Amino acid sequence: MTDDISSRLARLSPEIQAMMGVYALYWKLEESFDQIETDLSHQECHMLIKLDEPKRMGVLASDMLTVPSTITATADSLEASGHLSRQRDPEDRRAWLLVLTERGKRVRSMLETAAGDVFRRASGLNDMETIEFARMARKIRDNIIEIGIPEGLKK
Protein backbone atom coordinates (compact mmCIF):
# COMPACT_ATOMS: atom_id res chain seq x y z
CA MET A 1 0.00 0.00 0.00
CA THR A 2 2.83 2.43 0.84
CA ASP A 3 4.39 1.72 -2.56
CA ASP A 4 1.07 2.59 -4.26
CA ILE A 5 0.86 5.89 -2.39
CA SER A 6 4.51 6.71 -3.10
CA SER A 7 4.12 6.00 -6.81
CA ARG A 8 0.99 8.17 -6.99
CA LEU A 9 2.73 11.00 -5.11
CA ALA A 10 5.78 10.74 -7.38
CA ARG A 11 3.58 11.82 -10.29
CA LEU A 12 2.82 15.12 -8.54
CA SER A 13 4.99 18.22 -8.78
CA PRO A 14 7.91 18.51 -6.35
CA GLU A 15 6.17 21.45 -4.66
CA ILE A 16 3.01 19.42 -3.99
CA GLN A 17 5.08 16.46 -2.80
CA ALA A 18 6.98 18.75 -0.40
CA MET A 19 3.77 20.29 0.94
CA MET A 20 2.19 16.89 1.48
CA GLY A 21 5.32 15.63 3.24
CA VAL A 22 5.48 18.67 5.53
CA TYR A 23 1.78 18.38 6.31
CA ALA A 24 2.07 14.66 7.15
CA LEU A 25 5.17 15.31 9.27
CA TYR A 26 3.39 18.11 11.15
CA TRP A 27 0.42 15.90 12.05
CA LYS A 28 2.62 12.96 13.02
CA LEU A 29 4.74 15.20 15.25
CA GLU A 30 1.62 16.71 16.87
CA GLU A 31 0.32 13.22 17.61
CA SER A 32 3.70 12.08 18.92
CA PHE A 33 4.25 15.13 21.13
CA ASP A 34 1.06 14.24 22.97
CA GLN A 35 2.85 11.04 24.07
CA ILE A 36 5.66 12.91 25.88
CA GLU A 37 5.11 12.55 29.62
CA THR A 38 4.82 16.04 31.08
CA ASP A 39 2.32 18.09 33.02
CA LEU A 40 3.00 21.13 30.84
CA SER A 41 0.86 22.50 28.02
CA HIS A 42 2.11 22.62 24.43
CA GLN A 43 2.63 26.38 24.78
CA GLU A 44 4.63 25.90 28.00
CA CYS A 45 6.81 23.24 26.35
CA HIS A 46 7.31 25.52 23.34
CA MET A 47 8.40 28.37 25.59
CA LEU A 48 10.86 26.19 27.51
CA ILE A 49 12.43 25.01 24.25
CA LYS A 50 12.76 28.60 23.00
CA LEU A 51 14.42 29.68 26.27
CA ASP A 52 17.85 28.35 25.28
CA GLU A 53 19.22 31.49 26.93
CA PRO A 54 17.70 34.28 29.04
CA LYS A 55 15.42 36.40 26.85
CA ARG A 56 13.25 39.46 27.06
CA MET A 57 9.54 38.86 26.53
CA GLY A 58 9.60 40.71 23.19
CA VAL A 59 12.47 38.60 21.85
CA LEU A 60 10.79 35.42 23.07
CA ALA A 61 7.51 36.47 21.46
CA SER A 62 9.33 37.03 18.17
CA ASP A 63 11.03 33.61 18.46
CA MET A 64 7.62 32.04 19.12
CA LEU A 65 6.00 33.97 16.21
CA THR A 66 3.53 35.75 18.46
CA VAL A 67 3.06 39.02 20.34
CA PRO A 68 4.29 39.61 23.91
CA SER A 69 0.81 39.86 25.39
CA THR A 70 0.02 36.30 24.32
CA ILE A 71 2.98 34.79 26.18
CA THR A 72 2.50 36.58 29.49
CA ALA A 73 0.10 33.94 30.87
CA THR A 74 2.44 31.13 29.82
CA ALA A 75 5.41 32.85 31.46
CA ASP A 76 3.33 33.44 34.60
CA SER A 77 2.38 29.75 34.73
CA LEU A 78 5.97 28.57 34.23
CA GLU A 79 7.16 31.00 36.87
CA ALA A 80 4.52 29.79 39.34
CA SER A 81 5.52 26.17 38.75
CA GLY A 82 9.21 26.94 39.30
CA HIS A 83 10.41 26.46 35.72
CA LEU A 84 11.53 30.04 35.13
CA SER A 85 12.14 33.31 36.91
CA ARG A 86 12.08 36.93 35.90
CA GLN A 87 15.32 38.82 36.39
CA ARG A 88 16.30 42.38 35.57
CA ASP A 89 18.20 42.74 32.31
CA PRO A 90 21.70 43.93 33.28
CA GLU A 91 21.91 45.85 29.99
CA ASP A 92 18.66 47.73 30.65
CA ARG A 93 17.45 47.69 34.25
CA ARG A 94 13.94 48.70 33.12
CA ALA A 95 13.52 45.42 31.22
CA TRP A 96 12.99 41.89 32.48
CA LEU A 97 14.56 38.66 31.26
CA LEU A 98 12.91 35.26 31.46
CA VAL A 99 15.50 32.83 32.82
CA LEU A 100 15.18 29.08 33.25
CA THR A 101 15.58 27.74 36.77
CA GLU A 102 17.45 24.49 37.39
CA ARG A 103 14.09 22.70 37.21
CA GLY A 104 13.31 24.45 33.93
CA LYS A 105 16.70 23.48 32.51
CA ARG A 106 16.13 19.81 33.41
CA VAL A 107 12.66 19.78 31.83
CA ARG A 108 13.95 21.65 28.75
CA SER A 109 16.73 19.07 28.32
CA MET A 110 14.22 16.21 28.60
CA LEU A 111 11.91 17.91 26.07
CA GLU A 112 14.76 18.51 23.65
CA THR A 113 15.82 14.86 23.81
CA ALA A 114 12.24 13.60 23.49
CA ALA A 115 11.51 15.98 20.58
CA GLY A 116 14.65 14.78 18.79
CA ASP A 117 13.59 11.16 19.23
CA VAL A 118 10.06 11.96 18.02
CA PHE A 119 11.41 13.80 14.97
CA ARG A 120 13.81 10.99 14.01
CA ARG A 121 11.06 8.36 14.29
CA ALA A 122 8.47 10.43 12.44
CA SER A 123 10.73 11.72 9.66
CA GLY A 124 12.83 8.63 8.99
CA LEU A 125 15.74 10.95 8.13
CA ASN A 126 19.33 10.07 8.95
CA ASP A 127 21.68 12.56 10.67
CA MET A 128 22.93 14.19 7.46
CA GLU A 129 19.42 14.44 6.01
CA THR A 130 18.20 16.00 9.28
CA ILE A 131 20.95 18.64 9.11
CA GLU A 132 19.98 19.47 5.51
CA PHE A 133 16.26 19.49 6.36
CA ALA A 134 16.97 21.83 9.29
CA ARG A 135 18.87 24.19 6.99
CA MET A 136 16.01 24.25 4.50
CA ALA A 137 13.40 24.61 7.26
CA ARG A 138 15.27 27.65 8.67
CA LYS A 139 15.31 29.15 5.17
CA ILE A 140 11.55 28.56 4.84
CA ARG A 141 10.89 30.06 8.29
CA ASP A 142 13.03 33.12 7.51
CA ASN A 143 11.16 33.63 4.24
CA ILE A 144 7.78 33.35 5.96
CA ILE A 145 8.84 35.91 8.55
CA GLU A 146 10.07 38.20 5.76
CA ILE A 147 6.88 37.98 3.69
CA GLY A 148 4.56 38.10 6.71
CA ILE A 149 3.67 35.79 9.56
CA PRO A 150 0.34 34.02 9.00
CA GLU A 151 -2.47 35.57 11.04
CA GLY A 152 -3.17 32.23 12.76
CA LEU A 153 0.29 32.28 14.35
CA LYS A 154 -0.20 35.75 15.83
CA LYS A 155 -2.97 34.68 18.18
Coordinates of C-alpha atoms in Angstrom, one line a residue:
M1 CA 0.0 0.0 0.0
T2 CA 2.8 2.4 0.8
D3 CA 4.4 1.7 -2.6
D4 CA 1.1 2.6 -4.3
I5 CA 0.9 5.9 -2.4
S6 CA 4.5 6.7 -3.1
S7 CA 4.1 6.0 -6.8
R8 CA 1.0 8.2 -7.0
L9 CA 2.7 11.0 -5.1
A10 CA 5.8 10.7 -7.4
R11 CA 3.6 11.8 -10.3
L12 CA 2.8 15.1 -8.5
S13 CA 5.0 18.2 -8.8
P14 CA 7.9 18.5 -6.3
E15 CA 6.2 21.4 -4.7
I16 CA 3.0 19.4 -4.0
Q17 CA 5.1 16.5 -2.8
A18 CA 7.0 18.8 -0.4
M19 CA 3.8 20.3 0.9
M20 CA 2.2 16.9 1.5
G21 CA 5.3 15.6 3.2
V22 CA 5.5 18.7 5.5
Y23 CA 1.8 18.4 6.3
A24 CA 2.1 14.7 7.1
L25 CA 5.2 15.3 9.3
Y26 CA 3.4 18.1 11.2
W27 CA 0.4 15.9 12.1
K28 CA 2.6 13.0 13.0
L29 CA 4.7 15.2 15.3
E30 CA 1.6 16.7 16.9
E31 CA 0.3 13.2 17.6
S32 CA 3.7 12.1 18.9
F33 CA 4.3 15.1 21.1
D34 CA 1.1 14.2 23.0
Q35 CA 2.9 11.0 24.1
I36 CA 5.7 12.9 25.9
E37 CA 5.1 12.5 29.6
T38 CA 4.8 16.0 31.1
D39 CA 2.3 18.1 33.0
L40 CA 3.0 21.1 30.8
S41 CA 0.9 22.5 28.0
H42 CA 2.1 22.6 24.4
Q43 CA 2.6 26.4 24.8
E44 CA 4.6 25.9 28.0
C45 CA 6.8 23.2 26.3
H46 CA 7.3 25.5 23.3
M47 CA 8.4 28.4 25.6
L48 CA 10.9 26.2 27.5
I49 CA 12.4 25.0 24.3
K50 CA 12.8 28.6 23.0
L51 CA 14.4 29.7 26.3
D52 CA 17.8 28.3 25.3
E53 CA 19.2 31.5 26.9
P54 CA 17.7 34.3 29.0
K55 CA 15.4 36.4 26.8
R56 CA 13.2 39.5 27.1
M57 CA 9.5 38.9 26.5
G58 CA 9.6 40.7 23.2
V59 CA 12.5 38.6 21.9
L60 CA 10.8 35.4 23.1
A61 CA 7.5 36.5 21.5
S62 CA 9.3 37.0 18.2
D63 CA 11.0 33.6 18.5
M64 CA 7.6 32.0 19.1
L65 CA 6.0 34.0 16.2
T66 CA 3.5 35.7 18.5
V67 CA 3.1 39.0 20.3
P68 CA 4.3 39.6 23.9
S69 CA 0.8 39.9 25.4
T70 CA 0.0 36.3 24.3
I71 CA 3.0 34.8 26.2
T72 CA 2.5 36.6 29.5
A73 CA 0.1 33.9 30.9
T74 CA 2.4 31.1 29.8
A75 CA 5.4 32.8 31.5
D76 CA 3.3 33.4 34.6
S77 CA 2.4 29.8 34.7
L78 CA 6.0 28.6 34.2
E79 CA 7.2 31.0 36.9
A80 CA 4.5 29.8 39.3
S81 CA 5.5 26.2 38.7
G82 CA 9.2 26.9 39.3
H83 CA 10.4 26.5 35.7
L84 CA 11.5 30.0 35.1
S85 CA 12.1 33.3 36.9
R86 CA 12.1 36.9 35.9
Q87 CA 15.3 38.8 36.4
R88 CA 16.3 42.4 35.6
D89 CA 18.2 42.7 32.3
P90 CA 21.7 43.9 33.3
E91 CA 21.9 45.9 30.0
D92 CA 18.7 47.7 30.7
R93 CA 17.5 47.7 34.3
R94 CA 13.9 48.7 33.1
A95 CA 13.5 45.4 31.2
W96 CA 13.0 41.9 32.5
L97 CA 14.6 38.7 31.3
L98 CA 12.9 35.3 31.5
V99 CA 15.5 32.8 32.8
L100 CA 15.2 29.1 33.3
T101 CA 15.6 27.7 36.8
E102 CA 17.5 24.5 37.4
R103 CA 14.1 22.7 37.2
G104 CA 13.3 24.5 33.9
K105 CA 16.7 23.5 32.5
R106 CA 16.1 19.8 33.4
V107 CA 12.7 19.8 31.8
R108 CA 13.9 21.6 28.7
S109 CA 16.7 19.1 28.3
M110 CA 14.2 16.2 28.6
L111 CA 11.9 17.9 26.1
E112 CA 14.8 18.5 23.6
T113 CA 15.8 14.9 23.8
A114 CA 12.2 13.6 23.5
A115 CA 11.5 16.0 20.6
G116 CA 14.7 14.8 18.8
D117 CA 13.6 11.2 19.2
V118 CA 10.1 12.0 18.0
F119 CA 11.4 13.8 15.0
R120 CA 13.8 11.0 14.0
R121 CA 11.1 8.4 14.3
A122 CA 8.5 10.4 12.4
S123 CA 10.7 11.7 9.7
G124 CA 12.8 8.6 9.0
L125 CA 15.7 10.9 8.1
N126 CA 19.3 10.1 8.9
D127 CA 21.7 12.6 10.7
M128 CA 22.9 14.2 7.5
E129 CA 19.4 14.4 6.0
T130 CA 18.2 16.0 9.3
I131 CA 20.9 18.6 9.1
E132 CA 20.0 19.5 5.5
F133 CA 16.3 19.5 6.4
A134 CA 17.0 21.8 9.3
R135 CA 18.9 24.2 7.0
M136 CA 16.0 24.2 4.5
A137 CA 13.4 24.6 7.3
R138 CA 15.3 27.7 8.7
K139 CA 15.3 29.2 5.2
I140 CA 11.5 28.6 4.8
R141 CA 10.9 30.1 8.3
D142 CA 13.0 33.1 7.5
N143 CA 11.2 33.6 4.2
I144 CA 7.8 33.4 6.0
I145 CA 8.8 35.9 8.5
E146 CA 10.1 38.2 5.8
I147 CA 6.9 38.0 3.7
G148 CA 4.6 38.1 6.7
I149 CA 3.7 35.8 9.6
P150 CA 0.3 34.0 9.0
E151 CA -2.5 35.6 11.0
G152 CA -3.2 32.2 12.8
L153 CA 0.3 32.3 14.4
K154 CA -0.2 35.7 15.8
K155 CA -3.0 34.7 18.2

